[in-house]
mmCIF file of C-alpha atoms and ligand atoms in Angstrom:
data_model
loop_
_atom_site.group_PDB
_atom_site.id
_atom_site.type_symbol
_atom_site.label_atom_id
_atom_site.label_comp_id
_atom_site.label_asym_id
_atom_site.label_seq_id
_atom_site.Cartn_x
_atom_site.Cartn_y
_atom_site.Cartn_z
ATOM 1 C CA UNK A 1 0.000 0.000 0.000
ATOM 2 C CA UNK A 2 1.385 3.419 -0.910
ATOM 3 C CA UNK A 3 2.025 6.086 1.715
ATOM 4 C CA UNK A 4 -0.849 8.124 0.313
ATOM 5 C CA UNK A 5 -3.321 5.251 0.461
ATOM 6 C CA UNK A 6 -2.412 4.212 3.968
ATOM 7 C CA UNK A 7 -2.590 7.795 5.191
ATOM 8 C CA UNK A 8 -5.868 8.508 3.465
ATOM 9 C CA UNK A 9 -7.523 5.599 5.245
ATOM 10 C CA UNK A 10 -6.471 6.851 8.601
ATOM 11 C CA UNK A 11 -7.089 10.540 8.325
ATOM 12 C CA UNK A 12 -10.736 11.086 9.029
ATOM 13 C CA UNK A 13 -11.837 11.326 5.409
ATOM 14 C CA UNK A 14 -9.706 14.305 4.484
ATOM 15 C CA UNK A 15 -9.337 14.351 0.720
ATOM 16 C CA UNK A 16 -5.689 15.299 0.467
ATOM 17 C CA UNK A 17 -2.993 13.878 2.716
ATOM 18 C CA UNK A 18 -0.380 16.288 3.990
ATOM 19 C CA UNK A 19 2.701 16.374 1.799
ATOM 20 C CA UNK A 20 5.131 13.929 3.458
ATOM 21 C CA UNK A 21 7.897 16.542 3.231
ATOM 22 C CA UNK A 22 6.072 18.738 5.736
ATOM 23 C CA UNK A 23 6.912 16.756 8.863
ATOM 24 C CA UNK A 24 10.656 16.768 8.122
ATOM 25 C CA UNK A 25 10.830 20.526 7.745
ATOM 26 C CA UNK A 26 8.476 21.057 10.673
ATOM 27 C CA UNK A 27 10.796 19.056 12.905
ATOM 28 C CA UNK A 28 13.681 21.332 11.975
ATOM 29 C CA UNK A 29 11.591 24.350 12.992
ATOM 30 C CA UNK A 30 9.970 22.904 16.067
ATOM 31 C CA UNK A 31 10.148 26.203 17.980
ATOM 32 C CA UNK A 32 8.023 27.840 15.276
ATOM 33 C CA UNK A 33 5.679 24.847 15.142
ATOM 34 C CA UNK A 34 5.130 24.917 18.896
ATOM 35 C CA UNK A 35 4.452 28.661 18.776
ATOM 36 C CA UNK A 36 1.995 28.277 15.925
ATOM 37 C CA UNK A 37 0.414 25.312 17.642
ATOM 38 C CA UNK A 38 -0.067 27.324 20.850
ATOM 39 C CA UNK A 39 -2.045 29.946 18.927
ATOM 40 C CA UNK A 40 -4.088 27.219 17.211
ATOM 41 C CA UNK A 41 -5.174 25.945 20.626
ATOM 42 C CA UNK A 42 -6.146 29.485 21.681
ATOM 43 C CA UNK A 43 -8.206 29.877 18.522
ATOM 44 C CA UNK A 44 -9.900 26.527 19.103
ATOM 45 C CA UNK A 45 -10.939 27.664 22.587
ATOM 46 C CA UNK A 46 -12.141 31.059 21.398
ATOM 47 C CA UNK A 47 -14.158 29.656 18.493
ATOM 48 C CA UNK A 48 -16.075 27.453 20.963
ATOM 49 C CA UNK A 49 -16.652 30.472 23.213
ATOM 50 C CA UNK A 50 -18.041 32.406 20.221
ATOM 51 C CA UNK A 51 -20.476 29.572 19.448
ATOM 52 C CA UNK A 52 -21.616 29.478 23.088
ATOM 53 C CA UNK A 53 -22.288 33.246 23.015
ATOM 54 C CA UNK A 54 -24.050 33.145 19.669
ATOM 55 C CA UNK A 55 -26.171 30.046 20.306
ATOM 56 C CA UNK A 56 -26.756 30.447 24.054
ATOM 57 C CA UNK A 57 -30.310 29.077 23.751
ATOM 58 C CA UNK A 58 -29.161 25.653 22.454
ATOM 59 C CA UNK A 59 -28.675 23.834 25.745
ATOM 60 C CA UNK A 60 -27.006 20.691 24.433
ATOM 61 C CA UNK A 61 -24.625 22.696 22.265
ATOM 62 C CA UNK A 62 -23.635 24.950 25.176
ATOM 63 C CA UNK A 63 -23.180 21.990 27.527
ATOM 64 C CA UNK A 64 -21.121 20.074 24.955
ATOM 65 C CA UNK A 65 -18.851 22.963 23.999
ATOM 66 C CA UNK A 66 -18.214 24.240 27.536
ATOM 67 C CA UNK A 67 -15.829 21.411 28.525
ATOM 68 C CA UNK A 68 -14.148 21.622 25.098
ATOM 69 C CA UNK A 69 -13.186 25.246 25.834
ATOM 70 C CA UNK A 70 -11.431 24.009 28.984
ATOM 71 C CA UNK A 71 -9.752 21.166 27.090
ATOM 72 C CA UNK A 72 -8.446 23.486 24.370
ATOM 73 C CA UNK A 73 -7.141 25.889 26.985
ATOM 74 C CA UNK A 74 -5.503 22.918 28.696
ATOM 75 C CA UNK A 75 -3.837 22.083 25.372
ATOM 76 C CA UNK A 76 -2.592 25.667 25.128
ATOM 77 C CA UNK A 77 -1.064 25.344 28.607
ATOM 78 C CA UNK A 78 0.582 22.054 27.681
ATOM 79 C CA UNK A 79 2.098 23.531 24.503
ATOM 80 C CA UNK A 80 3.407 26.459 26.545
ATOM 81 C CA UNK A 81 5.008 23.990 29.012
ATOM 82 C CA UNK A 82 6.812 22.325 26.098
ATOM 83 C CA UNK A 83 8.060 25.712 24.891
ATOM 84 C CA UNK A 84 9.217 26.829 28.350
ATOM 85 C CA UNK A 85 10.968 23.590 29.314
ATOM 86 C CA UNK A 86 12.976 23.736 26.089
ATOM 87 C CA UNK A 87 13.919 27.392 26.687
ATOM 88 C CA UNK A 88 12.300 28.224 23.406
ATOM 89 C CA UNK A 89 10.741 31.548 22.540
ATOM 90 C CA UNK A 90 6.973 31.922 22.371
ATOM 91 C CA UNK A 91 6.931 33.979 19.193
ATOM 92 C CA UNK A 92 4.376 36.266 17.647
ATOM 93 C CA UNK A 93 1.133 35.084 16.124
ATOM 94 C CA UNK A 94 1.361 34.829 12.345
ATOM 95 C CA UNK A 95 -1.320 35.444 9.812
ATOM 96 C CA UNK A 96 -3.312 32.231 9.607
ATOM 97 C CA UNK A 97 -3.828 31.850 5.857
ATOM 98 C CA UNK A 98 -5.351 28.400 6.116
ATOM 99 C CA UNK A 99 -8.097 29.451 8.519
ATOM 100 C CA UNK A 100 -8.653 32.752 6.667
ATOM 101 C CA UNK A 101 -9.275 30.854 3.435
ATOM 102 C CA UNK A 102 -11.569 28.345 5.103
ATOM 103 C CA UNK A 103 -13.507 31.193 6.732
ATOM 104 C CA UNK A 104 -14.189 32.639 3.302
ATOM 105 C CA UNK A 105 -16.033 29.418 2.417
ATOM 106 C CA UNK A 106 -18.565 29.902 5.244
ATOM 107 C CA UNK A 107 -21.895 30.438 3.494
ATOM 108 C CA UNK A 108 -23.308 33.789 4.505
ATOM 109 C CA UNK A 109 -26.952 34.298 5.355
ATOM 110 C CA UNK A 110 -29.539 31.530 5.478
ATOM 111 C CA UNK A 111 -31.219 30.355 8.633
ATOM 112 C CA UNK A 112 -29.624 30.503 12.032
ATOM 113 C CA UNK A 113 -29.287 26.720 12.013
ATOM 114 C CA UNK A 114 -27.527 26.750 8.661
ATOM 115 C CA UNK A 115 -25.087 29.286 10.100
ATOM 116 C CA UNK A 116 -24.512 26.933 13.011
ATOM 117 C CA UNK A 117 -23.920 24.057 10.579
ATOM 118 C CA UNK A 118 -21.325 26.092 8.703
ATOM 119 C CA UNK A 119 -19.382 26.944 11.830
ATOM 120 C CA UNK A 120 -19.537 23.421 13.248
ATOM 121 C CA UNK A 121 -18.257 21.978 9.975
ATOM 122 C CA UNK A 122 -15.494 24.579 9.796
ATOM 123 C CA UNK A 123 -14.412 23.599 13.307
ATOM 124 C CA UNK A 124 -14.666 19.886 12.491
ATOM 125 C CA UNK A 125 -12.439 20.342 9.474
ATOM 126 C CA UNK A 126 -9.737 22.214 11.375
ATOM 127 C CA UNK A 127 -9.835 19.497 14.046
ATOM 128 C CA UNK A 128 -9.512 16.768 11.417
ATOM 129 C CA UNK A 129 -6.531 18.411 9.733
ATOM 130 C CA UNK A 130 -4.852 19.149 13.067
ATOM 131 C CA UNK A 131 -5.390 15.553 14.045
ATOM 132 C CA UNK A 132 -3.730 14.358 10.840
ATOM 133 C CA UNK A 133 -0.747 16.670 11.404
ATOM 134 C CA UNK A 134 -0.380 15.648 15.057
ATOM 135 C CA UNK A 135 -0.343 12.055 13.939
ATOM 136 C CA UNK A 136 2.451 12.763 11.467
ATOM 137 C CA UNK A 137 4.443 14.533 14.173
ATOM 138 C CA UNK A 138 3.860 11.742 16.695
ATOM 139 C CA UNK A 139 5.038 9.109 14.243
ATOM 140 C CA UNK A 140 7.967 10.874 12.669
ATOM 141 C CA UNK A 141 9.784 13.215 15.004
ATOM 142 C CA UNK A 142 12.794 12.115 17.063
ATOM 143 C CA UNK A 143 11.893 13.792 20.363
ATOM 144 C CA UNK A 144 10.291 11.048 22.517
ATOM 145 C CA UNK A 145 8.379 13.440 24.712
ATOM 146 C CA UNK A 146 6.907 15.326 21.768
ATOM 147 C CA UNK A 147 5.987 12.031 20.078
ATOM 148 C CA UNK A 148 3.896 11.122 23.118
ATOM 149 C CA UNK A 149 2.550 14.656 23.465
ATOM 150 C CA UNK A 150 1.344 14.770 19.866
ATOM 151 C CA UNK A 151 -0.128 11.288 20.116
ATOM 152 C CA UNK A 152 -2.249 12.354 23.097
ATOM 153 C CA UNK A 153 -3.401 15.544 21.411
ATOM 154 C CA UNK A 154 -4.236 13.617 18.240
ATOM 155 C CA UNK A 155 -6.679 11.454 20.246
ATOM 156 C CA UNK A 156 -8.243 14.496 21.869
ATOM 157 C CA UNK A 157 -8.700 16.432 18.601
ATOM 158 C CA UNK A 158 -10.196 13.349 16.926
ATOM 159 C CA UNK A 159 -12.803 13.346 19.694
ATOM 160 C CA UNK A 160 -13.555 17.025 19.039
ATOM 161 C CA UNK A 161 -13.915 16.347 15.318
ATOM 162 C CA UNK A 162 -16.540 13.669 16.033
ATOM 163 C CA UNK A 163 -18.353 15.946 18.498
ATOM 164 C CA UNK A 164 -18.614 18.844 16.022
ATOM 165 C CA UNK A 165 -19.997 16.576 13.295
ATOM 166 C CA UNK A 166 -22.476 15.037 15.740
ATOM 167 C CA UNK A 167 -23.646 18.462 16.896
ATOM 168 C CA UNK A 168 -24.118 19.549 13.292
ATOM 169 C CA UNK A 169 -26.259 16.460 12.623
ATOM 170 C CA UNK A 170 -28.300 17.099 15.741
ATOM 171 C CA UNK A 171 -29.323 20.647 14.829
ATOM 172 C CA UNK A 172 -29.658 20.238 11.072
ATOM 173 C CA UNK A 173 -31.015 17.546 8.731
ATOM 174 C CA UNK A 174 -28.152 14.990 8.615
ATOM 175 C CA UNK A 175 -28.472 14.645 4.852
ATOM 176 C CA UNK A 176 -27.912 18.376 4.395
ATOM 177 C CA UNK A 177 -24.959 18.186 6.790
ATOM 178 C CA UNK A 178 -23.400 15.228 4.971
ATOM 179 C CA UNK A 179 -23.721 16.902 1.586
ATOM 180 C CA UNK A 180 -22.236 20.154 2.849
ATOM 181 C CA UNK A 181 -19.445 18.257 4.628
ATOM 182 C CA UNK A 182 -18.348 16.802 1.286
ATOM 183 C CA UNK A 183 -18.220 20.340 -0.143
ATOM 184 C CA UNK A 184 -16.110 21.470 2.795
ATOM 185 C CA UNK A 185 -13.755 18.525 2.330
ATOM 186 C CA UNK A 186 -13.344 19.291 -1.373
ATOM 187 C CA UNK A 187 -12.716 22.948 -0.676
ATOM 188 C CA UNK A 188 -10.157 22.218 2.042
ATOM 189 C CA UNK A 189 -8.231 19.905 -0.301
ATOM 190 C CA UNK A 190 -8.083 22.715 -2.891
ATOM 191 C CA UNK A 191 -6.881 25.224 -0.292
ATOM 192 C CA UNK A 192 -4.158 22.892 0.900
ATOM 193 C CA UNK A 193 -3.045 22.019 -2.617
ATOM 194 C CA UNK A 194 -2.330 25.685 -3.323
ATOM 195 C CA UNK A 195 -0.591 26.443 -0.056
ATOM 196 C CA UNK A 196 3.165 26.582 0.179
ATOM 197 C CA UNK A 197 4.651 23.836 2.404
ATOM 198 C CA UNK A 198 6.174 25.581 5.378
ATOM 199 C CA UNK A 199 7.821 24.138 8.435
ATOM 200 C CA UNK A 200 6.796 27.019 10.664
ATOM 201 C CA UNK A 201 3.085 26.335 10.470
ATOM 202 C CA UNK A 202 0.820 23.666 11.800
ATOM 203 C CA UNK A 203 -1.393 24.128 8.709
HETATM 204 FE FE1 FE2 B 1 -6.697 21.238 21.014
HETATM 205 FE FE1 FE2 B 2 -9.738 20.436 19.413
#
């Protein structure tokens, strides 16, 4: 089985596997990767907070996302520990081209529930891609502690991915969700295909 085939099967239905060169260059720039990763965890927490504020009346959504905010903040703390114990610098936030491009795909207007669907699918997609990248890091980098660290985070983000998809299917007709999810997957593959491979970015 080729690398692409074996990866595709294991990567939560993403349509384009990460270029295998990425993990090698990421490992050489691990300080930048950890910094970028720390900001990704912050953004994951804040996007859940935004959903809680915007959809405060949806009890199950609020109760499901509340512990995820704490988990994502816990991830941020754990990334910061890795940076500090290595005497690395926590650098500045960079422009997040990947997320900016995905945000542009969010369908504007429509019902409130279709807006919720869009944002849940956006979050699910970022979780799925992060999960795939964490897996690559956990399997390929030399640092034993970071291998274990990225393995644990991969499991956690896979759980978040499932939760976001489940929430989307709870509040919207699952057939509509499934169809839109395929569109999101296709779009994400196109975005990734056009992006430069950089070792200083998680995405
Ligand atoms: Fe996380
Ligand atoms: Fe997550």
